[in-house]
Short mmCIF file of C-alpha atoms in Angstrom, two decimals:
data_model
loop_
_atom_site.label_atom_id
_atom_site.label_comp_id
_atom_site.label_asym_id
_atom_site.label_seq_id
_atom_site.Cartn_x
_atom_site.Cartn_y
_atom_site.Cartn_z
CA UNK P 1 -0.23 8.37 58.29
CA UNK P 2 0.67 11.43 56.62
CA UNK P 3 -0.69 11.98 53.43
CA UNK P 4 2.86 12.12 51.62
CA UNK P 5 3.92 8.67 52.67
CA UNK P 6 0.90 7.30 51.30
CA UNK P 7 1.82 8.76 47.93
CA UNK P 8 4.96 7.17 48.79
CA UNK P 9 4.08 3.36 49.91
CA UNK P 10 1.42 3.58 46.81
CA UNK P 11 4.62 4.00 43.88
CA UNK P 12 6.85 2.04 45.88
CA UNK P 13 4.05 -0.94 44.91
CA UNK P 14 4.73 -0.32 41.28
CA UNK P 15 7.03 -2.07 38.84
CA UNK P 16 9.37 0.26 37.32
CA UNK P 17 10.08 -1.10 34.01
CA UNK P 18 13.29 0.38 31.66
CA UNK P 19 12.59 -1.29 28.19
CA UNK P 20 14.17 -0.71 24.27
CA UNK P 21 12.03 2.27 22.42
CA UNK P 22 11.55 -0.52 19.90
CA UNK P 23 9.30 -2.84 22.46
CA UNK P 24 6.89 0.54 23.16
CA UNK P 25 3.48 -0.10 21.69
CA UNK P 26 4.07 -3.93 23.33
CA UNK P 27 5.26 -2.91 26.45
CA UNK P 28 2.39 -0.15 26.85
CA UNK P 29 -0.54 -2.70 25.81
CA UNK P 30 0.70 -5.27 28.10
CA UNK P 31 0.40 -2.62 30.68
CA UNK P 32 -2.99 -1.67 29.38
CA UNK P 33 -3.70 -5.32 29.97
CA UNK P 34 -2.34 -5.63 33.69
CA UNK P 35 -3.08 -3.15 35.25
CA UNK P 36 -1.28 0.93 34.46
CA UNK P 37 -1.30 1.50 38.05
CA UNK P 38 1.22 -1.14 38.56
CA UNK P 39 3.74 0.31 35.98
CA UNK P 40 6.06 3.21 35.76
CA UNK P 41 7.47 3.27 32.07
CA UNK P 42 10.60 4.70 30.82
CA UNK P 43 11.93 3.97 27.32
CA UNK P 44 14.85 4.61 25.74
CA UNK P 45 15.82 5.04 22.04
CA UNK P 46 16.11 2.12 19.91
CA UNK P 47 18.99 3.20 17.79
CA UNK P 48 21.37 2.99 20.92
CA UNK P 49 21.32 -0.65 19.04
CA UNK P 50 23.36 1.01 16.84
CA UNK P 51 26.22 1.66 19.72
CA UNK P 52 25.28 -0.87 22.21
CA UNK P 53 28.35 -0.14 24.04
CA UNK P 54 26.34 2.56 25.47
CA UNK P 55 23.40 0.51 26.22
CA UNK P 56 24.40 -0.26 29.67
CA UNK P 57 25.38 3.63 30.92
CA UNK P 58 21.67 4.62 29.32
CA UNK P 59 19.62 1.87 31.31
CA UNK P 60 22.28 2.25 34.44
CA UNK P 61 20.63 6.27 34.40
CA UNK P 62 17.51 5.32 33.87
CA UNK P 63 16.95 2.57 36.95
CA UNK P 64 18.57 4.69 39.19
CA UNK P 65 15.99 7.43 38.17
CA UNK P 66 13.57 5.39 39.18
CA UNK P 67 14.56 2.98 41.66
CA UNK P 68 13.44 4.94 44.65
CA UNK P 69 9.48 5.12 43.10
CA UNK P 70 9.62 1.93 42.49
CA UNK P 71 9.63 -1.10 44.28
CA UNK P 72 10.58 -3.96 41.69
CA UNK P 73 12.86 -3.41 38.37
CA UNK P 74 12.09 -4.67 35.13
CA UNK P 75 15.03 -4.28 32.28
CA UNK P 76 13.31 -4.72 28.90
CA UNK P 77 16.47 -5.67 26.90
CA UNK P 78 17.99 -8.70 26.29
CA UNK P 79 21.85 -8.26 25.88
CA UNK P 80 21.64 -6.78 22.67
CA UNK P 81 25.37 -6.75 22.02
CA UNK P 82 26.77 -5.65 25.35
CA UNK P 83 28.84 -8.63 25.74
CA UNK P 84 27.45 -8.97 29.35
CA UNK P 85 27.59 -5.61 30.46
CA UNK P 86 24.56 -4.78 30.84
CA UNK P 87 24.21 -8.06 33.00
CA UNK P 88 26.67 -6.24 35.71
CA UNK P 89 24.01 -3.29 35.61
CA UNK P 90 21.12 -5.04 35.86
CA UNK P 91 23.12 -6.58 39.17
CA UNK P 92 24.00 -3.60 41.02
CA UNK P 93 20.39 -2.25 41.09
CA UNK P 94 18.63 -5.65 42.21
CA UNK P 95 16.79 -5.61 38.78
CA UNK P 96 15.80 -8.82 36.26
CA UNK P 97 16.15 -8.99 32.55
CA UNK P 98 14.02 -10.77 30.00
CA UNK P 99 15.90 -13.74 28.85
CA UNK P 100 17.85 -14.34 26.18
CA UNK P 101 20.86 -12.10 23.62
CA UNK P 102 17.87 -10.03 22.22
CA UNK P 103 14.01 -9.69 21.47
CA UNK P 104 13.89 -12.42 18.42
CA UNK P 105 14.94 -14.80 21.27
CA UNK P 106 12.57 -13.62 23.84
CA UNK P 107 9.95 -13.15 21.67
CA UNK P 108 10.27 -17.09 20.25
CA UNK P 109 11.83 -18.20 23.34
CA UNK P 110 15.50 -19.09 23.72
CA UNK P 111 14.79 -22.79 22.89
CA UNK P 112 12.76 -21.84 20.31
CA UNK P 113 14.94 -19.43 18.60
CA UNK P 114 18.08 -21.74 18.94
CA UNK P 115 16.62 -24.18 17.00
CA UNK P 116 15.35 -22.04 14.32
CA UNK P 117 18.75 -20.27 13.99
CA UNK P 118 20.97 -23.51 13.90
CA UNK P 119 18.54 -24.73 11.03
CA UNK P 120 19.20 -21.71 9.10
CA UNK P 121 21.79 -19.54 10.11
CA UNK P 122 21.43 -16.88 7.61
CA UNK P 123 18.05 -15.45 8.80
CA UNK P 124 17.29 -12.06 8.74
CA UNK P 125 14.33 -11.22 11.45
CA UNK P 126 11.98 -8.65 11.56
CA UNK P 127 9.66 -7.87 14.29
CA UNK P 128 6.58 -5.53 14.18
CA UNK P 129 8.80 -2.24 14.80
CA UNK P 130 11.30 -3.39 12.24
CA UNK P 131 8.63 -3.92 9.75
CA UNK P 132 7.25 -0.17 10.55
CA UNK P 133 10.84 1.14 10.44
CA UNK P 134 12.32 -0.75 7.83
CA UNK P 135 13.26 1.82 5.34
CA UNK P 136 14.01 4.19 8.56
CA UNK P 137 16.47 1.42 10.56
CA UNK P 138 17.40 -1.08 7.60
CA UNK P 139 17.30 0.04 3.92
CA UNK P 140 18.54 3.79 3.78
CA UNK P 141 20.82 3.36 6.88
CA UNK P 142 22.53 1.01 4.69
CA UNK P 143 22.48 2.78 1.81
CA UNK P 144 20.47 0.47 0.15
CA UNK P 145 18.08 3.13 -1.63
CA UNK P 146 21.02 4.92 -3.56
CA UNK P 147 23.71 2.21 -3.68
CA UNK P 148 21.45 -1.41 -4.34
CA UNK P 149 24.92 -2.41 -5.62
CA UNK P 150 25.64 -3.16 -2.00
CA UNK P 151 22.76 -5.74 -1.62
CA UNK P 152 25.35 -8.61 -2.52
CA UNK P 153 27.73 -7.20 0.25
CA UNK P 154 25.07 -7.15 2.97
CA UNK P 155 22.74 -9.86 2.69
CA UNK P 156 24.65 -12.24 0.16
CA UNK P 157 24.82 -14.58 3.03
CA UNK P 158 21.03 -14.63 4.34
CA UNK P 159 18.55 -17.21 2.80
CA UNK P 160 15.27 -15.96 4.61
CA UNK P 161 13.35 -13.12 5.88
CA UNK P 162 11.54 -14.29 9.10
CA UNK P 163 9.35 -11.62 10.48
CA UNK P 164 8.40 -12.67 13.94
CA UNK P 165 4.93 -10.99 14.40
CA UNK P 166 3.60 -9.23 17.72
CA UNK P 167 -0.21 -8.55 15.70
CA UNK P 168 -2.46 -10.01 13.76
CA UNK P 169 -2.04 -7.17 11.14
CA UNK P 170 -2.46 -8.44 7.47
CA UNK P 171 -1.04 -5.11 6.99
CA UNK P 172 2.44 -5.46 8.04
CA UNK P 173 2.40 -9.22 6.89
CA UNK P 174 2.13 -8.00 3.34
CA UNK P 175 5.01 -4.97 4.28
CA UNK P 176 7.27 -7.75 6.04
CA UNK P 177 6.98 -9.78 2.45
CA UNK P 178 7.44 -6.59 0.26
CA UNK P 179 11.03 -6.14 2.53
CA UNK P 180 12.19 -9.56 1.85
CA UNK P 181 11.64 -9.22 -1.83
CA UNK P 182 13.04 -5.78 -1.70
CA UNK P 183 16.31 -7.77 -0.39
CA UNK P 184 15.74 -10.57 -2.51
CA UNK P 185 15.57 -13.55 -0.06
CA UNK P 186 12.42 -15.99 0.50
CA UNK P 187 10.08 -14.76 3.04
CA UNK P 188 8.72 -16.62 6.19
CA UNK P 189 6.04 -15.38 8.82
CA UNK P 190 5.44 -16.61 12.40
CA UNK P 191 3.25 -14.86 14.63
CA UNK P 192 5.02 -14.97 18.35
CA UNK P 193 2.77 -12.63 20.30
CA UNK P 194 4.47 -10.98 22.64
CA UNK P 195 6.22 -14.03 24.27
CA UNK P 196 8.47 -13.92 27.28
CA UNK P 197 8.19 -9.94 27.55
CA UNK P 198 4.50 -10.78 28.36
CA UNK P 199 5.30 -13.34 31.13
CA UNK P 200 8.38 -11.25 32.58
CA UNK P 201 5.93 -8.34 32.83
CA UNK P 202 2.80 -10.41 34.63
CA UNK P 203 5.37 -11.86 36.77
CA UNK P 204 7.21 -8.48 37.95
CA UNK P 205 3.62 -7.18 38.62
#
């Protein structure tokens, strides 16, 4: 056996995994955790959330980049607005998603998170990248730090902050709470871990 087919049978063992920018630090410890030989990791950046539309074309380039080095595909989205798009990509290159419209639900669970959300419908969620990049992805995107006129408009509606925790950080717990008050709704905290991203993960391994 020549030496460049071994290189070749040894990556097509690996789980290529195409995940959100915003599941990074999780996706990288849980690969820390099984194994980073059984991994090849491409991300892509989190404010495509903000034109999901193009969601689908981004992670459609990126499997195809590395479908051939890999020998099982992981997509590390949920739907995340595509309205089933992405679905249709995630088809045509024999991959499998995490479960569920986006990473509150796979993070709780979709049972879970259904019954949370039906009990109170106007929850905003953070996870432990939206607490870190709260000012970056929620308050000045908005406009929030030179127009807090427009509170009202945007969150008027929401009851609760529920910040969905990947850590055990007493840090961002204290960061999550100064965010809810900064939008001036109650404040809830339940630690999730890293939920179904960690199962769908083991599993492709």
């Amino acid at each position: 056996m020549s030496i460049s087919t071994r290189k070749s049978d040894k990556n097509r063992s690996r789980t290529g995994v195409v995940a959100c920018g915003a599941l990074a630090r999780e996706v990288l410890e849980l690969q820390d955790q099984f194994g980073a030989d059984k991994y090849e990791l491409k991300f892509l950046p989190a404010k495509l959330h903000n034109s999901p539309h193009e969601i689908p074309q981004a992670v459609d380039d990126a499997l195809s980049e590395i479908a051939t080095r890999c020998d099982n595909l992981l997509v590390g989205y949920g739907d995340c607005g595509t309205g089933g798009v992405l679905d249709v990509v995630v088809a045509k290159h024999g991959a499998t998603r995490i479960q569920g419209a986006h990473c509150y639900e796979f993070y709780l669970g979709v049972a879970e998170f259904t019954a949370i959300h039906d009990e109170e419908p106007g929850t905003f969620y953070l996870t432990d990248f939206l607490v870190r990049q709260f000012d970056t992805l929620v308050y000045k995107p908005l406009g929030l730090d030179r127009h807090p006129e427009l509170l009202n408009d945007y969150f008027g509606n929401y009851t609760r902050v529920l910040y969905l925790s990947q850590t055990t950080d007493p840090g961002l717990v204290e960061t999550a709470k100064h965010a809810a008050h900064r939008l001036g709704l109650r404040f809830e905290h339940r630690h999730t871990g890293f939920g179904d991203l960690e199962s769908a993960m083991k599993g492709a391994a």
